[in-house]
Amino acid sequence: LVVSTGVPGYRVREVRRQLGPRHTDLVEVAGHRLRVKVGPARAKVEHADAAQASLATGIPLLELVRRAEAAWRSRYGPGS
């Protein structure tokens, strides 16, 4: 950092990450079961599951993720 920017010094600060409560649900899209990570603020499809289903079905990854998250919301509601 010092060599590439020429600054005379820099600060170092350690930061800890606190994970909130979450659980995993399953949804089915195009015949594939996908894990959905659910936390207090949102639900997100497990990328590895979506990528594998996308390759198997030919459905574009982003479309498959959109369908899976919509399936989860239709079951539990937008704020669940």
Short mmCIF file of N, CA, C and O in Angstrom, two decimals:
data_model
loop_
_atom_site.label_atom_id
_atom_site.label_comp_id
_atom_site.label_asym_id
_atom_site.label_seq_id
_atom_site.Cartn_x
_atom_site.Cartn_y
_atom_site.Cartn_z
N LEU A 1 0.82 -1.19 0.00
CA LEU A 1 0.00 0.00 0.00
C LEU A 1 0.87 1.26 0.00
O LEU A 1 0.65 2.16 -0.79
N VAL A 2 1.84 1.31 0.87
CA VAL A 2 2.71 2.48 0.94
C VAL A 2 3.48 2.67 -0.35
O VAL A 2 3.58 3.79 -0.87
N VAL A 3 4.00 1.59 -0.92
CA VAL A 3 4.79 1.69 -2.14
C VAL A 3 3.91 2.11 -3.32
O VAL A 3 4.28 2.98 -4.11
N SER A 4 2.72 1.53 -3.45
CA SER A 4 1.89 1.82 -4.62
C SER A 4 1.21 3.18 -4.56
O SER A 4 0.93 3.77 -5.60
N THR A 5 0.93 3.71 -3.36
CA THR A 5 0.22 4.99 -3.28
C THR A 5 1.12 6.14 -2.83
O THR A 5 0.77 7.29 -3.01
N GLY A 6 2.22 5.83 -2.19
CA GLY A 6 3.11 6.88 -1.71
C GLY A 6 2.69 7.51 -0.39
O GLY A 6 3.29 8.48 0.05
N VAL A 7 1.65 6.98 0.26
CA VAL A 7 1.22 7.55 1.54
C VAL A 7 2.27 7.23 2.61
O VAL A 7 2.93 6.20 2.57
N PRO A 8 2.43 8.12 3.59
CA PRO A 8 3.43 7.89 4.62
C PRO A 8 3.03 6.83 5.65
O PRO A 8 3.86 6.34 6.40
N GLY A 9 1.78 6.48 5.70
CA GLY A 9 1.33 5.50 6.68
C GLY A 9 -0.14 5.18 6.48
O GLY A 9 -0.81 5.75 5.63
N TYR A 10 -0.65 4.27 7.29
CA TYR A 10 -2.06 3.89 7.19
C TYR A 10 -2.52 3.33 8.53
O TYR A 10 -1.72 2.95 9.38
N ARG A 11 -3.84 3.29 8.73
CA ARG A 11 -4.42 2.75 9.97
C ARG A 11 -4.90 1.33 9.72
O ARG A 11 -5.36 0.99 8.64
N VAL A 12 -4.84 0.53 10.76
CA VAL A 12 -5.35 -0.84 10.69
C VAL A 12 -6.41 -0.98 11.78
O VAL A 12 -6.20 -0.59 12.93
N ARG A 13 -7.56 -1.49 11.38
CA ARG A 13 -8.64 -1.68 12.34
C ARG A 13 -9.23 -3.07 12.14
O ARG A 13 -9.58 -3.45 11.01
N GLU A 14 -9.35 -3.83 13.20
CA GLU A 14 -9.96 -5.15 13.13
C GLU A 14 -11.47 -5.00 13.30
O GLU A 14 -11.93 -4.26 14.15
N VAL A 15 -12.22 -5.72 12.48
CA VAL A 15 -13.68 -5.65 12.52
C VAL A 15 -14.23 -7.06 12.66
O VAL A 15 -13.75 -7.99 12.01
N ARG A 16 -15.25 -7.22 13.51
CA ARG A 16 -15.89 -8.52 13.68
C ARG A 16 -17.25 -8.49 12.99
O ARG A 16 -17.91 -7.47 12.97
N ARG A 17 -17.65 -9.62 12.45
CA ARG A 17 -18.94 -9.74 11.79
C ARG A 17 -19.87 -10.53 12.69
O ARG A 17 -19.52 -11.63 13.14
N GLN A 18 -21.04 -9.99 12.93
CA GLN A 18 -22.04 -10.67 13.75
C GLN A 18 -23.13 -11.21 12.83
O GLN A 18 -23.77 -10.44 12.11
N LEU A 19 -23.32 -12.51 12.80
CA LEU A 19 -24.33 -13.11 11.94
C LEU A 19 -25.68 -13.10 12.64
O LEU A 19 -25.79 -13.43 13.82
N GLY A 20 -26.71 -12.74 11.91
CA GLY A 20 -28.06 -12.77 12.43
C GLY A 20 -28.65 -14.16 12.33
O GLY A 20 -28.09 -15.05 11.68
N PRO A 21 -29.80 -14.35 12.94
CA PRO A 21 -30.44 -15.67 12.87
C PRO A 21 -30.94 -15.95 11.46
O PRO A 21 -31.43 -15.05 10.77
N ARG A 22 -30.77 -17.18 11.01
CA ARG A 22 -31.30 -17.57 9.72
C ARG A 22 -31.50 -19.08 9.67
O ARG A 22 -30.96 -19.82 10.48
N HIS A 23 -32.30 -19.51 8.72
CA HIS A 23 -32.55 -20.93 8.52
C HIS A 23 -32.65 -21.19 7.02
O HIS A 23 -32.61 -20.27 6.21
N THR A 24 -32.78 -22.45 6.65
CA THR A 24 -32.84 -22.83 5.25
C THR A 24 -34.17 -23.50 4.95
O THR A 24 -34.63 -24.35 5.71
N ASP A 25 -34.81 -23.09 3.85
CA ASP A 25 -36.03 -23.71 3.35
C ASP A 25 -35.73 -24.29 1.97
O ASP A 25 -34.65 -24.04 1.41
N LEU A 26 -36.67 -25.03 1.43
CA LEU A 26 -36.54 -25.59 0.08
C LEU A 26 -37.70 -25.12 -0.78
O LEU A 26 -38.84 -25.01 -0.30
N VAL A 27 -37.41 -24.83 -2.05
CA VAL A 27 -38.45 -24.57 -3.04
C VAL A 27 -38.14 -25.42 -4.26
O VAL A 27 -36.99 -25.85 -4.45
N GLU A 28 -39.14 -25.66 -5.08
CA GLU A 28 -38.93 -26.43 -6.30
C GLU A 28 -39.19 -25.54 -7.51
O GLU A 28 -40.21 -24.86 -7.58
N VAL A 29 -38.23 -25.55 -8.43
CA VAL A 29 -38.34 -24.78 -9.66
C VAL A 29 -37.91 -25.69 -10.81
O VAL A 29 -36.82 -26.26 -10.75
N ALA A 30 -38.77 -25.83 -11.79
CA ALA A 30 -38.47 -26.64 -12.98
C ALA A 30 -38.00 -28.05 -12.62
O ALA A 30 -37.08 -28.58 -13.24
N GLY A 31 -38.61 -28.61 -11.58
CA GLY A 31 -38.27 -29.97 -11.17
C GLY A 31 -37.01 -30.10 -10.33
O GLY A 31 -36.58 -31.21 -10.03
N HIS A 32 -36.42 -28.98 -9.92
CA HIS A 32 -35.21 -29.00 -9.10
C HIS A 32 -35.49 -28.38 -7.73
O HIS A 32 -36.12 -27.33 -7.65
N ARG A 33 -35.01 -29.05 -6.69
CA ARG A 33 -35.16 -28.51 -5.34
C ARG A 33 -33.98 -27.59 -5.05
O ARG A 33 -32.82 -27.98 -5.20
N LEU A 34 -34.29 -26.36 -4.65
CA LEU A 34 -33.27 -25.35 -4.38
C LEU A 34 -33.37 -24.89 -2.93
O LEU A 34 -34.47 -24.65 -2.43
N ARG A 35 -32.22 -24.77 -2.29
CA ARG A 35 -32.19 -24.25 -0.92
C ARG A 35 -32.33 -22.73 -0.96
O ARG A 35 -31.77 -22.06 -1.83
N VAL A 36 -33.08 -22.21 0.01
CA VAL A 36 -33.26 -20.77 0.16
C VAL A 36 -32.82 -20.41 1.58
O VAL A 36 -33.34 -20.95 2.56
N LYS A 37 -31.84 -19.52 1.67
CA LYS A 37 -31.37 -19.04 2.98
C LYS A 37 -32.29 -17.91 3.41
O LYS A 37 -32.47 -16.94 2.69
N VAL A 38 -32.88 -18.05 4.60
CA VAL A 38 -33.87 -17.09 5.07
C VAL A 38 -33.37 -16.43 6.33
O VAL A 38 -33.04 -17.08 7.32
N GLY A 39 -33.30 -15.10 6.30
CA GLY A 39 -32.92 -14.31 7.46
C GLY A 39 -34.04 -13.36 7.82
O GLY A 39 -35.10 -13.38 7.20
N PRO A 40 -33.82 -12.50 8.79
CA PRO A 40 -34.87 -11.59 9.22
C PRO A 40 -35.25 -10.55 8.16
O PRO A 40 -36.37 -10.07 8.15
N ALA A 41 -34.36 -10.22 7.24
CA ALA A 41 -34.64 -9.17 6.27
C ALA A 41 -34.94 -9.67 4.87
O ALA A 41 -35.57 -8.98 4.09
N ARG A 42 -34.47 -10.87 4.51
CA ARG A 42 -34.68 -11.34 3.14
C ARG A 42 -34.45 -12.84 3.02
O ARG A 42 -33.94 -13.49 3.92
N ALA A 43 -34.82 -13.35 1.85
CA ALA A 43 -34.57 -14.75 1.51
C ALA A 43 -33.74 -14.76 0.23
O ALA A 43 -34.00 -13.99 -0.69
N LYS A 44 -32.74 -15.62 0.19
CA LYS A 44 -31.83 -15.65 -0.96
C LYS A 44 -31.56 -17.10 -1.35
O LYS A 44 -31.23 -17.93 -0.50
N VAL A 45 -31.65 -17.38 -2.64
CA VAL A 45 -31.43 -18.73 -3.15
C VAL A 45 -29.95 -19.07 -3.06
O VAL A 45 -29.09 -18.25 -3.35
N GLU A 46 -29.67 -20.31 -2.69
CA GLU A 46 -28.29 -20.80 -2.63
C GLU A 46 -27.73 -20.84 -4.05
O GLU A 46 -28.28 -21.50 -4.94
N HIS A 47 -26.65 -20.10 -4.28
CA HIS A 47 -26.11 -19.95 -5.63
C HIS A 47 -25.74 -21.29 -6.27
O HIS A 47 -26.04 -21.52 -7.45
N ALA A 48 -25.09 -22.16 -5.54
CA ALA A 48 -24.66 -23.44 -6.12
C ALA A 48 -25.86 -24.25 -6.62
O ALA A 48 -25.79 -24.86 -7.69
N ASP A 49 -26.95 -24.26 -5.87
CA ASP A 49 -28.15 -24.98 -6.29
C ASP A 49 -28.73 -24.36 -7.56
O ASP A 49 -29.11 -25.06 -8.50
N ALA A 50 -28.82 -23.03 -7.58
CA ALA A 50 -29.38 -22.33 -8.74
C ALA A 50 -28.51 -22.53 -9.98
O ALA A 50 -29.03 -22.75 -11.08
N ALA A 51 -27.20 -22.48 -9.82
CA ALA A 51 -26.29 -22.65 -10.95
C ALA A 51 -26.42 -24.06 -11.53
O ALA A 51 -26.46 -24.24 -12.76
N GLN A 52 -26.51 -25.05 -10.67
CA GLN A 52 -26.64 -26.43 -11.13
C GLN A 52 -27.97 -26.62 -11.86
O GLN A 52 -28.02 -27.24 -12.93
N ALA A 53 -29.05 -26.09 -11.31
CA ALA A 53 -30.37 -26.21 -11.95
C ALA A 53 -30.40 -25.45 -13.28
O ALA A 53 -31.01 -25.90 -14.24
N SER A 54 -29.74 -24.32 -13.33
CA SER A 54 -29.67 -23.53 -14.56
C SER A 54 -28.99 -24.33 -15.67
O SER A 54 -29.47 -24.37 -16.81
N LEU A 55 -27.88 -24.96 -15.36
CA LEU A 55 -27.18 -25.78 -16.35
C LEU A 55 -28.03 -26.96 -16.80
O LEU A 55 -28.06 -27.31 -17.98
N ALA A 56 -28.73 -27.58 -15.86
CA ALA A 56 -29.52 -28.77 -16.19
C ALA A 56 -30.76 -28.44 -17.01
O ALA A 56 -31.18 -29.24 -17.85
N THR A 57 -31.34 -27.26 -16.79
CA THR A 57 -32.61 -26.92 -17.45
C THR A 57 -32.45 -26.00 -18.65
O THR A 57 -33.36 -25.90 -19.47
N GLY A 58 -31.33 -25.29 -18.72
CA GLY A 58 -31.16 -24.30 -19.77
C GLY A 58 -31.82 -22.97 -19.46
O GLY A 58 -31.78 -22.05 -20.26
N ILE A 59 -32.42 -22.85 -18.29
CA ILE A 59 -33.02 -21.58 -17.86
C ILE A 59 -31.89 -20.68 -17.40
O ILE A 59 -31.04 -21.10 -16.62
N PRO A 60 -31.84 -19.43 -17.87
CA PRO A 60 -30.78 -18.52 -17.43
C PRO A 60 -30.76 -18.40 -15.90
O PRO A 60 -31.81 -18.40 -15.25
N LEU A 61 -29.55 -18.31 -15.36
CA LEU A 61 -29.37 -18.30 -13.91
C LEU A 61 -30.22 -17.23 -13.22
O LEU A 61 -30.92 -17.52 -12.25
N LEU A 62 -30.19 -16.00 -13.71
CA LEU A 62 -30.94 -14.93 -13.05
C LEU A 62 -32.44 -15.18 -13.10
O LEU A 62 -33.16 -14.87 -12.15
N GLU A 63 -32.92 -15.75 -14.18
CA GLU A 63 -34.35 -16.08 -14.29
C GLU A 63 -34.72 -17.18 -13.30
O GLU A 63 -35.76 -17.13 -12.65
N LEU A 64 -33.85 -18.17 -13.18
CA LEU A 64 -34.11 -19.26 -12.25
C LEU A 64 -34.13 -18.76 -10.81
O LEU A 64 -35.00 -19.12 -10.02
N VAL A 65 -33.19 -17.88 -10.46
CA VAL A 65 -33.16 -17.28 -9.12
C VAL A 65 -34.43 -16.48 -8.87
O VAL A 65 -35.05 -16.57 -7.81
N ARG A 66 -34.86 -15.70 -9.88
CA ARG A 66 -36.08 -14.90 -9.74
C ARG A 66 -37.28 -15.82 -9.48
O ARG A 66 -38.10 -15.56 -8.61
N ARG A 67 -37.38 -16.91 -10.22
CA ARG A 67 -38.49 -17.85 -10.03
C ARG A 67 -38.45 -18.49 -8.64
O ARG A 67 -39.49 -18.66 -8.00
N ALA A 68 -37.27 -18.87 -8.20
CA ALA A 68 -37.15 -19.52 -6.89
C ALA A 68 -37.53 -18.56 -5.76
O ALA A 68 -38.24 -18.94 -4.82
N GLU A 69 -37.05 -17.32 -5.83
CA GLU A 69 -37.39 -16.36 -4.79
C GLU A 69 -38.87 -16.02 -4.82
O GLU A 69 -39.51 -15.86 -3.78
N ALA A 70 -39.46 -15.96 -6.02
CA ALA A 70 -40.90 -15.73 -6.13
C ALA A 70 -41.69 -16.90 -5.55
O ALA A 70 -42.72 -16.70 -4.88
N ALA A 71 -41.21 -18.11 -5.78
CA ALA A 71 -41.87 -19.30 -5.22
C ALA A 71 -41.83 -19.26 -3.69
O ALA A 71 -42.83 -19.57 -3.02
N TRP A 72 -40.69 -18.85 -3.15
CA TRP A 72 -40.60 -18.78 -1.69
C TRP A 72 -41.54 -17.71 -1.14
O TRP A 72 -42.26 -17.93 -0.18
N ARG A 73 -41.56 -16.52 -1.79
CA ARG A 73 -42.43 -15.43 -1.34
C ARG A 73 -43.91 -15.81 -1.44
O ARG A 73 -44.72 -15.46 -0.59
N SER A 74 -44.28 -16.56 -2.49
CA SER A 74 -45.68 -16.94 -2.64
C SER A 74 -46.11 -17.91 -1.54
O SER A 74 -47.26 -17.94 -1.15
N ARG A 75 -45.16 -18.66 -1.03
CA ARG A 75 -45.47 -19.59 0.06
C ARG A 75 -45.50 -18.90 1.42
O ARG A 75 -46.37 -19.15 2.23
N TYR A 76 -44.56 -18.00 1.66
CA TYR A 76 -44.41 -17.41 3.00
C TYR A 76 -44.76 -15.93 3.07
O TYR A 76 -44.82 -15.37 4.16
N GLY A 77 -44.89 -15.26 1.95
CA GLY A 77 -45.18 -13.83 1.96
C GLY A 77 -43.91 -13.01 1.90
O GLY A 77 -42.84 -13.49 2.22
N PRO A 78 -44.03 -11.75 1.44
CA PRO A 78 -42.84 -10.91 1.22
C PRO A 78 -42.07 -10.59 2.49
O PRO A 78 -40.87 -10.40 2.45
N GLY A 79 -42.72 -10.51 3.62
CA GLY A 79 -42.02 -10.12 4.84
C GLY A 79 -41.68 -11.26 5.76
O GLY A 79 -41.26 -11.07 6.88
N SER A 80 -41.85 -12.50 5.29
CA SER A 80 -41.61 -13.66 6.16
C SER A 80 -40.14 -13.93 6.34
O SER A 80 -39.33 -13.67 5.53
#
